[in-house]
């Protein structure tokens, strides 16, 4: 009987040791699986764990781990660059550049002084109380688009233009579409809400009816003033 008890006791101790070893081995395997699903701490990515069976996705931290029934996934925080969008509307004309050195004078075909050469197609001239800047070339006053703005939605009422004086310039720039009448913003600049505009292309007189287009912005604007360009000189022009 004593021998039988000893045998049974020895078997029980072997079984206990096997259970302990099995538990340790299971713990090692679980740790290995858990470590395999670690995310590595990369904060520049979005990290997630996806359940293999339910497919549920849970977002985790960069240093978190997924469970043994989960699949780790990660994505870039910043997505792919999309296609280029359509071109926006034409912006306002920038302020003129610095004046050129020297004392060049612009004269017309009759030898009369038209103004003082400023810089790259630009000419300064005092007209009444206004110091004005003109775009010119040998053919006379250069033609360009002229855009007039309105505070009403149907292009009625007072006409306004962007004022270059709002950029700190000493002079206002004159624009013309037909080379005969110049348009510029008055000295009294106000911050106003514009609701419609008309644009006259090169060669089209502003007196002609133009398409009324909607707009919506608030900016420093000046009432439109006009000047008879033909009274300033007779093309062609030259520098002296």
PDB file of C-alpha atoms in Angstrom:
ATOM      1  CA  UNK A   1       0.000   0.000   0.000  1.00  0.00           C
ATOM      2  CA  UNK A   2       2.837   2.370   0.795  1.00  0.00           C
ATOM      3  CA  UNK A   3       4.431   1.736  -2.554  1.00  0.00           C
ATOM      4  CA  UNK A   4       1.165   2.402  -4.366  1.00  0.00           C
ATOM      5  CA  UNK A   5       0.770   5.752  -2.652  1.00  0.00           C
ATOM      6  CA  UNK A   6       4.302   6.757  -3.543  1.00  0.00           C
ATOM      7  CA  UNK A   7       3.716   5.835  -7.162  1.00  0.00           C
ATOM      8  CA  UNK A   8       0.529   7.834  -7.247  1.00  0.00           C
ATOM      9  CA  UNK A   9       2.275  10.793  -5.620  1.00  0.00           C
ATOM     10  CA  UNK A  10       5.086  10.667  -8.162  1.00  0.00           C
ATOM     11  CA  UNK A  11       2.610  10.657 -11.050  1.00  0.00           C
ATOM     12  CA  UNK A  12       0.768  13.635  -9.597  1.00  0.00           C
ATOM     13  CA  UNK A  13       4.007  15.618  -9.314  1.00  0.00           C
ATOM     14  CA  UNK A  14       4.846  14.830 -12.964  1.00  0.00           C
ATOM     15  CA  UNK A  15       1.395  15.964 -14.053  1.00  0.00           C
ATOM     16  CA  UNK A  16       1.745  19.189 -12.050  1.00  0.00           C
ATOM     17  CA  UNK A  17       5.121  19.898 -13.627  1.00  0.00           C
ATOM     18  CA  UNK A  18       3.669  19.311 -17.103  1.00  0.00           C
ATOM     19  CA  UNK A  19       0.808  21.713 -16.389  1.00  0.00           C
ATOM     20  CA  UNK A  20       3.241  24.383 -15.220  1.00  0.00           C
ATOM     21  CA  UNK A  21       5.448  23.925 -18.265  1.00  0.00           C
ATOM     22  CA  UNK A  22       2.423  24.010 -20.545  1.00  0.00           C
ATOM     23  CA  UNK A  23       1.178  27.233 -18.968  1.00  0.00           C
ATOM     24  CA  UNK A  24       4.581  28.868 -19.367  1.00  0.00           C
ATOM     25  CA  UNK A  25       4.792  27.761 -22.981  1.00  0.00           C
ATOM     26  CA  UNK A  26       1.275  29.100 -23.676  1.00  0.00           C
ATOM     27  CA  UNK A  27       2.230  32.422 -22.113  1.00  0.00           C
ATOM     28  CA  UNK A  28       5.331  32.614 -24.275  1.00  0.00           C
ATOM     29  CA  UNK A  29       3.306  31.872 -27.422  1.00  0.00           C
ATOM     30  CA  UNK A  30       0.665  34.509 -26.551  1.00  0.00           C
ATOM     31  CA  UNK A  31       3.385  37.069 -25.917  1.00  0.00           C
ATOM     32  CA  UNK A  32       4.969  36.218 -29.234  1.00  0.00           C
ATOM     33  CA  UNK A  33       1.635  36.596 -31.078  1.00  0.00           C
ATOM     34  CA  UNK A  34       0.876  39.879 -29.302  1.00  0.00           C
ATOM     35  CA  UNK A  35       4.318  41.248 -30.103  1.00  0.00           C
ATOM     36  CA  UNK A  36       3.827  40.313 -33.720  1.00  0.00           C
ATOM     37  CA  UNK A  37       0.882  42.673 -33.944  1.00  0.00           C
ATOM     38  CA  UNK A  38       2.663  45.687 -32.436  1.00  0.00           C
ATOM     39  CA  UNK A  39       2.441  48.884 -34.565  1.00  0.00           C
ATOM     40  CA  UNK A  40       5.958  50.163 -34.051  1.00  0.00           C
ATOM     41  CA  UNK A  41       5.219  53.674 -32.764  1.00  0.00           C
ATOM     42  CA  UNK A  42       5.091  55.475 -36.145  1.00  0.00           C
ATOM     43  CA  UNK A  43       3.017  58.588 -35.409  1.00  0.00           C
ATOM     44  CA  UNK A  44       2.896  59.612 -39.076  1.00  0.00           C
ATOM     45  CA  UNK A  45       0.424  56.784 -39.843  1.00  0.00           C
ATOM     46  CA  UNK A  46      -3.132  55.905 -38.857  1.00  0.00           C
ATOM     47  CA  UNK A  47      -3.100  52.526 -37.085  1.00  0.00           C
ATOM     48  CA  UNK A  48      -5.993  50.075 -36.856  1.00  0.00           C
ATOM     49  CA  UNK A  49      -6.821  46.528 -35.770  1.00  0.00           C
ATOM     50  CA  UNK A  50      -9.324  44.529 -37.887  1.00  0.00           C
ATOM     51  CA  UNK A  51     -11.172  41.564 -36.392  1.00  0.00           C
ATOM     52  CA  UNK A  52     -10.621  38.483 -38.574  1.00  0.00           C
ATOM     53  CA  UNK A  53     -14.197  37.258 -38.094  1.00  0.00           C
ATOM     54  CA  UNK A  54     -16.466  40.297 -37.561  1.00  0.00           C
ATOM     55  CA  UNK A  55     -14.311  42.606 -39.742  1.00  0.00           C
ATOM     56  CA  UNK A  56     -14.821  45.382 -37.198  1.00  0.00           C
ATOM     57  CA  UNK A  57     -12.125  48.051 -37.327  1.00  0.00           C
ATOM     58  CA  UNK A  58     -10.814  49.845 -34.281  1.00  0.00           C
ATOM     59  CA  UNK A  59      -8.322  52.696 -34.443  1.00  0.00           C
ATOM     60  CA  UNK A  60      -5.430  52.297 -32.017  1.00  0.00           C
ATOM     61  CA  UNK A  61      -2.426  54.305 -30.947  1.00  0.00           C
ATOM     62  CA  UNK A  62       0.986  54.010 -32.641  1.00  0.00           C
ATOM     63  CA  UNK A  63       2.322  51.960 -29.718  1.00  0.00           C
ATOM     64  CA  UNK A  64      -0.750  49.759 -29.176  1.00  0.00           C
ATOM     65  CA  UNK A  65      -0.984  46.103 -30.163  1.00  0.00           C
ATOM     66  CA  UNK A  66      -3.707  44.093 -31.857  1.00  0.00           C
ATOM     67  CA  UNK A  67      -5.272  40.948 -30.409  1.00  0.00           C
ATOM     68  CA  UNK A  68      -4.472  37.445 -31.638  1.00  0.00           C
ATOM     69  CA  UNK A  69      -7.692  37.381 -33.720  1.00  0.00           C
ATOM     70  CA  UNK A  70      -7.029  40.795 -35.243  1.00  0.00           C
ATOM     71  CA  UNK A  71      -5.091  41.929 -38.290  1.00  0.00           C
ATOM     72  CA  UNK A  72      -3.016  45.084 -38.083  1.00  0.00           C
ATOM     73  CA  UNK A  73      -3.314  47.723 -40.781  1.00  0.00           C
ATOM     74  CA  UNK A  74      -2.082  51.296 -41.193  1.00  0.00           C
ATOM     75  CA  UNK A  75      -2.618  54.187 -43.610  1.00  0.00           C
ATOM     76  CA  UNK A  76      -0.966  57.488 -44.397  1.00  0.00           C
ATOM     77  CA  UNK A  77      -2.502  60.442 -42.568  1.00  0.00           C
ATOM     78  CA  UNK A  78      -2.209  62.567 -45.710  1.00  0.00           C
ATOM     79  CA  UNK A  79      -4.109  61.253 -48.710  1.00  0.00           C
ATOM     80  CA  UNK A  80      -3.060  61.281 -52.328  1.00  0.00           C
ATOM     81  CA  UNK A  81      -2.855  64.601 -54.118  1.00  0.00           C
ATOM     82  CA  UNK A  82      -6.017  65.210 -56.110  1.00  0.00           C
ATOM     83  CA  UNK A  83      -6.295  66.477 -59.689  1.00  0.00           C
ATOM     84  CA  UNK A  84      -5.693  70.134 -60.389  1.00  0.00           C
ATOM     85  CA  UNK A  85      -8.833  72.237 -60.112  1.00  0.00           C
ATOM     86  CA  UNK A  86     -10.162  74.660 -62.704  1.00  0.00           C
ATOM     87  CA  UNK A  87      -8.461  78.002 -63.163  1.00  0.00           C
ATOM     88  CA  UNK A  88      -9.887  80.737 -60.961  1.00  0.00           C
ATOM     89  CA  UNK A  89     -11.094  84.154 -62.078  1.00  0.00           C
ATOM     90  CA  UNK A  90      -8.573  86.774 -63.125  1.00  0.00           C
ATOM     91  CA  UNK A  91      -7.204  88.702 -60.137  1.00  0.00           C
ATOM     92  CA  UNK A  92      -6.817  92.413 -59.818  1.00  0.00           C
ATOM     93  CA  UNK A  93      -3.917  94.084 -61.578  1.00  0.00           C
ATOM     94  CA  UNK A  94      -0.883  94.491 -59.351  1.00  0.00           C
ATOM     95  CA  UNK A  95       0.616  97.871 -58.458  1.00  0.00           C
ATOM     96  CA  UNK A  96       3.161  99.400 -60.863  1.00  0.00           C
ATOM     97  CA  UNK A  97       6.844  98.732 -60.262  1.00  0.00           C
ATOM     98  CA  UNK A  98       9.444 101.253 -59.119  1.00  0.00           C
ATOM     99  CA  UNK A  99      10.235 104.282 -61.224  1.00  0.00           C
ATOM    100  CA  UNK A 100      13.194 104.071 -63.584  1.00  0.00           C
ATOM    101  CA  UNK A 101      16.261 106.126 -63.015  1.00  0.00           C
ATOM    102  CA  UNK A 102      17.052 109.022 -65.319  1.00  0.00           C
ATOM    103  CA  UNK A 103      14.925 111.834 -66.695  1.00  0.00           C
ATOM    104  CA  UNK A 104      13.383 110.453 -69.889  1.00  0.00           C
ATOM    105  CA  UNK A 105      10.458 112.455 -71.266  1.00  0.00           C
ATOM    106  CA  UNK A 106       7.604 111.099 -73.394  1.00  0.00           C
ATOM    107  CA  UNK A 107       6.766 113.314 -76.393  1.00  0.00           C
ATOM    108  CA  UNK A 108       4.068 112.965 -79.022  1.00  0.00           C
ATOM    109  CA  UNK A 109       4.245 113.267 -82.803  1.00  0.00           C
ATOM    110  CA  UNK A 110       3.976 117.088 -82.526  1.00  0.00           C
ATOM    111  CA  UNK A 111       6.917 117.303 -80.155  1.00  0.00           C
ATOM    112  CA  UNK A 112       4.724 118.146 -77.156  1.00  0.00           C
ATOM    113  CA  UNK A 113       5.525 116.678 -73.741  1.00  0.00           C
ATOM    114  CA  UNK A 114       3.035 113.945 -72.814  1.00  0.00           C
ATOM    115  CA  UNK A 115       4.559 112.951 -69.486  1.00  0.00           C
ATOM    116  CA  UNK A 116       7.593 111.585 -67.658  1.00  0.00           C
ATOM    117  CA  UNK A 117       8.780 108.057 -68.349  1.00  0.00           C
ATOM    118  CA  UNK A 118       8.240 105.945 -65.262  1.00  0.00           C
ATOM    119  CA  UNK A 119       9.080 102.287 -65.762  1.00  0.00           C
ATOM    120  CA  UNK A 120       8.513  99.646 -68.473  1.00  0.00           C
ATOM    121  CA  UNK A 121       5.552 100.973 -70.508  1.00  0.00           C
ATOM    122  CA  UNK A 122       4.492 103.351 -67.728  1.00  0.00           C
ATOM    123  CA  UNK A 123       4.306 107.135 -67.825  1.00  0.00           C
ATOM    124  CA  UNK A 124       3.518 109.630 -65.041  1.00  0.00           C
ATOM    125  CA  UNK A 125       1.625 112.857 -65.559  1.00  0.00           C
ATOM    126  CA  UNK A 126      -0.028 115.394 -63.291  1.00  0.00           C
ATOM    127  CA  UNK A 127      -3.630 115.998 -64.419  1.00  0.00           C
ATOM    128  CA  UNK A 128      -5.353 118.587 -62.248  1.00  0.00           C
ATOM    129  CA  UNK A 129      -5.016 117.413 -58.646  1.00  0.00           C
ATOM    130  CA  UNK A 130      -4.302 113.804 -59.679  1.00  0.00           C
ATOM    131  CA  UNK A 131      -0.930 112.213 -60.304  1.00  0.00           C
ATOM    132  CA  UNK A 132      -1.767 109.552 -62.880  1.00  0.00           C
ATOM    133  CA  UNK A 133       0.076 106.580 -64.268  1.00  0.00           C
ATOM    134  CA  UNK A 134      -0.506 105.535 -67.911  1.00  0.00           C
ATOM    135  CA  UNK A 135       0.406 102.435 -69.899  1.00  0.00           C
ATOM    136  CA  UNK A 136       1.942 103.576 -73.189  1.00  0.00           C
ATOM    137  CA  UNK A 137       4.051 102.454 -76.130  1.00  0.00           C
ATOM    138  CA  UNK A 138       5.129 104.037 -79.429  1.00  0.00           C
ATOM    139  CA  UNK A 139       1.575 103.693 -80.753  1.00  0.00           C
ATOM    140  CA  UNK A 140       0.065 105.704 -77.908  1.00  0.00           C
ATOM    141  CA  UNK A 141      -1.938 104.634 -74.885  1.00  0.00           C
ATOM    142  CA  UNK A 142      -1.952 100.864 -74.531  1.00  0.00           C
ATOM    143  CA  UNK A 143      -5.322  99.143 -74.627  1.00  0.00           C
ATOM    144  CA  UNK A 144      -6.350  96.559 -72.054  1.00  0.00           C
ATOM    145  CA  UNK A 145      -9.399  95.134 -70.339  1.00  0.00           C
ATOM    146  CA  UNK A 146     -11.441  97.595 -68.290  1.00  0.00           C
ATOM    147  CA  UNK A 147     -13.576  96.171 -65.487  1.00  0.00           C
ATOM    148  CA  UNK A 148     -16.246  98.235 -63.748  1.00  0.00           C
ATOM    149  CA  UNK A 149     -17.950  97.116 -60.538  1.00  0.00           C
ATOM    150  CA  UNK A 150     -21.339  97.906 -59.012  1.00  0.00           C
ATOM    151  CA  UNK A 151     -22.859  97.689 -55.542  1.00  0.00           C
ATOM    152  CA  UNK A 152     -26.125  96.546 -57.143  1.00  0.00           C
ATOM    153  CA  UNK A 153     -26.789  93.044 -58.554  1.00  0.00           C
ATOM    154  CA  UNK A 154     -27.806  94.367 -62.014  1.00  0.00           C
ATOM    155  CA  UNK A 155     -24.894  96.692 -62.950  1.00  0.00           C
ATOM    156  CA  UNK A 156     -26.839  99.859 -62.236  1.00  0.00           C
ATOM    157  CA  UNK A 157     -25.908 102.857 -60.139  1.00  0.00           C
ATOM    158  CA  UNK A 158     -22.439 104.278 -59.446  1.00  0.00           C
ATOM    159  CA  UNK A 159     -19.476 102.577 -61.100  1.00  0.00           C
ATOM    160  CA  UNK A 160     -16.383 101.593 -59.118  1.00  0.00           C
ATOM    161  CA  UNK A 161     -12.835 100.432 -59.838  1.00  0.00           C
ATOM    162  CA  UNK A 162     -10.001  98.989 -57.817  1.00  0.00           C
ATOM    163  CA  UNK A 163      -7.770 101.691 -56.435  1.00  0.00           C
ATOM    164  CA  UNK A 164      -4.014 101.243 -56.626  1.00  0.00           C
ATOM    165  CA  UNK A 165      -3.645 103.930 -53.985  1.00  0.00           C
ATOM    166  CA  UNK A 166      -4.904 101.346 -51.520  1.00  0.00           C
ATOM    167  CA  UNK A 167      -1.489  99.689 -51.960  1.00  0.00           C
ATOM    168  CA  UNK A 168       0.240 102.857 -50.769  1.00  0.00           C
ATOM    169  CA  UNK A 169       1.056 104.278 -54.196  1.00  0.00           C
ATOM    170  CA  UNK A 170       1.293 108.036 -54.779  1.00  0.00           C
ATOM    171  CA  UNK A 171      -0.486 107.810 -58.119  1.00  0.00           C
ATOM    172  CA  UNK A 172      -3.519 106.129 -59.648  1.00  0.00           C
ATOM    173  CA  UNK A 173      -3.268 103.927 -62.737  1.00  0.00           C
ATOM    174  CA  UNK A 174      -5.399 104.735 -65.789  1.00  0.00           C
ATOM    175  CA  UNK A 175      -6.858 101.929 -67.929  1.00  0.00           C
ATOM    176  CA  UNK A 176      -8.373 102.154 -71.395  1.00  0.00           C
ATOM    177  CA  UNK A 177      -9.978  99.619 -73.710  1.00  0.00           C
ATOM    178  CA  UNK A 178     -10.215 101.826 -76.827  1.00  0.00           C
ATOM    179  CA  UNK A 179      -7.166 104.104 -76.474  1.00  0.00           C
ATOM    180  CA  UNK A 180      -9.360 107.203 -76.346  1.00  0.00           C
ATOM    181  CA  UNK A 181     -10.998 107.384 -72.911  1.00  0.00           C
ATOM    182  CA  UNK A 182      -9.128 106.506 -69.730  1.00  0.00           C
ATOM    183  CA  UNK A 183     -10.735 105.180 -66.532  1.00  0.00           C
ATOM    184  CA  UNK A 184      -9.328 105.329 -63.015  1.00  0.00           C
ATOM    185  CA  UNK A 185     -10.517 105.232 -59.385  1.00  0.00           C
ATOM    186  CA  UNK A 186     -11.121 108.500 -57.573  1.00  0.00           C
ATOM    187  CA  UNK A 187      -9.095 109.557 -54.543  1.00  0.00           C
ATOM    188  CA  UNK A 188     -11.964 108.868 -52.126  1.00  0.00           C
ATOM    189  CA  UNK A 189     -11.505 105.145 -51.547  1.00  0.00           C
ATOM    190  CA  UNK A 190     -14.123 103.254 -49.548  1.00  0.00           C
ATOM    191  CA  UNK A 191     -14.464  99.640 -48.447  1.00  0.00           C
ATOM    192  CA  UNK A 192     -17.582  98.503 -50.270  1.00  0.00           C
ATOM    193  CA  UNK A 193     -19.452  95.303 -51.058  1.00  0.00           C
ATOM    194  CA  UNK A 194     -19.563  94.647 -54.804  1.00  0.00           C
ATOM    195  CA  UNK A 195     -22.395  92.574 -56.296  1.00  0.00           C
ATOM    196  CA  UNK A 196     -21.948  92.753 -60.103  1.00  0.00           C
ATOM    197  CA  UNK A 197     -19.445  93.810 -62.760  1.00  0.00           C
ATOM    198  CA  UNK A 198     -18.919  94.505 -66.459  1.00  0.00           C
ATOM    199  CA  UNK A 199     -15.730  93.786 -68.375  1.00  0.00           C
ATOM    200  CA  UNK A 200     -14.873  95.507 -71.645  1.00  0.00           C
ATOM    201  CA  UNK A 201     -12.299  93.800 -73.833  1.00  0.00           C
ATOM    202  CA  UNK A 202      -9.502  95.435 -75.808  1.00  0.00           C
ATOM    203  CA  UNK A 203     -10.893  97.597 -78.589  1.00  0.00           C
ATOM    204  CA  UNK A 204     -14.404  97.738 -77.109  1.00  0.00           C
ATOM    205  CA  UNK A 205     -15.515 101.184 -75.908  1.00  0.00           C
ATOM    206  CA  UNK A 206     -16.848 101.275 -72.379  1.00  0.00           C
ATOM    207  CA  UNK A 207     -19.884 103.215 -73.592  1.00  0.00           C
ATOM    208  CA  UNK A 208     -21.115 100.049 -75.311  1.00  0.00           C
ATOM    209  CA  UNK A 209     -23.380  97.783 -73.324  1.00  0.00           C
ATOM    210  CA  UNK A 210     -21.478  94.957 -71.706  1.00  0.00           C
ATOM    211  CA  UNK A 211     -22.595  91.723 -70.136  1.00  0.00           C
ATOM    212  CA  UNK A 212     -23.565  92.086 -66.478  1.00  0.00           C
ATOM    213  CA  UNK A 213     -22.023  89.319 -64.399  1.00  0.00           C
ATOM    214  CA  UNK A 214     -22.595  88.525 -60.708  1.00  0.00           C
ATOM    215  CA  UNK A 215     -19.858  88.792 -58.097  1.00  0.00           C
ATOM    216  CA  UNK A 216     -19.631  89.006 -54.342  1.00  0.00           C
ATOM    217  CA  UNK A 217     -16.705  90.529 -52.459  1.00  0.00           C
ATOM    218  CA  UNK A 218     -15.800  93.440 -50.219  1.00  0.00           C
ATOM    219  CA  UNK A 219     -12.775  95.561 -51.095  1.00  0.00           C
ATOM    220  CA  UNK A 220     -11.438  99.109 -51.093  1.00  0.00           C
ATOM    221  CA  UNK A 221     -12.936 100.699 -54.200  1.00  0.00           C
ATOM    222  CA  UNK A 222     -13.058 104.156 -55.740  1.00  0.00           C
ATOM    223  CA  UNK A 223     -15.677 105.859 -57.883  1.00  0.00           C
ATOM    224  CA  UNK A 224     -14.817 105.789 -61.581  1.00  0.00           C
ATOM    225  CA  UNK A 225     -13.270 108.950 -63.057  1.00  0.00           C
ATOM    226  CA  UNK A 226     -12.598 109.448 -66.765  1.00  0.00           C
ATOM    227  CA  UNK A 227     -10.039 111.353 -68.797  1.00  0.00           C
ATOM    228  CA  UNK A 228      -9.836 112.217 -72.508  1.00  0.00           C
ATOM    229  CA  UNK A 229      -6.577 110.574 -73.575  1.00  0.00           C
ATOM    230  CA  UNK A 230      -6.526 112.264 -76.990  1.00  0.00           C
ATOM    231  CA  UNK A 231      -6.209 115.616 -75.238  1.00  0.00           C
ATOM    232  CA  UNK A 232      -2.921 114.533 -73.658  1.00  0.00           C
ATOM    233  CA  UNK A 233      -0.994 113.898 -76.863  1.00  0.00           C
ATOM    234  CA  UNK A 234      -1.099 112.752 -80.473  1.00  0.00           C
ATOM    235  CA  UNK A 235       0.522 109.362 -81.194  1.00  0.00           C
ATOM    236  CA  UNK A 236       2.987 108.037 -82.082  1.00  0.00           C
ATOM    237  CA  UNK A 237       5.055 108.638 -78.936  1.00  0.00           C
ATOM    238  CA  UNK A 238       8.803 108.760 -78.469  1.00  0.00           C
ATOM    239  CA  UNK A 239      11.312 109.111 -75.629  1.00  0.00           C
ATOM    240  CA  UNK A 240      13.805 111.914 -75.246  1.00  0.00           C
TER     241      UNK A 240
END
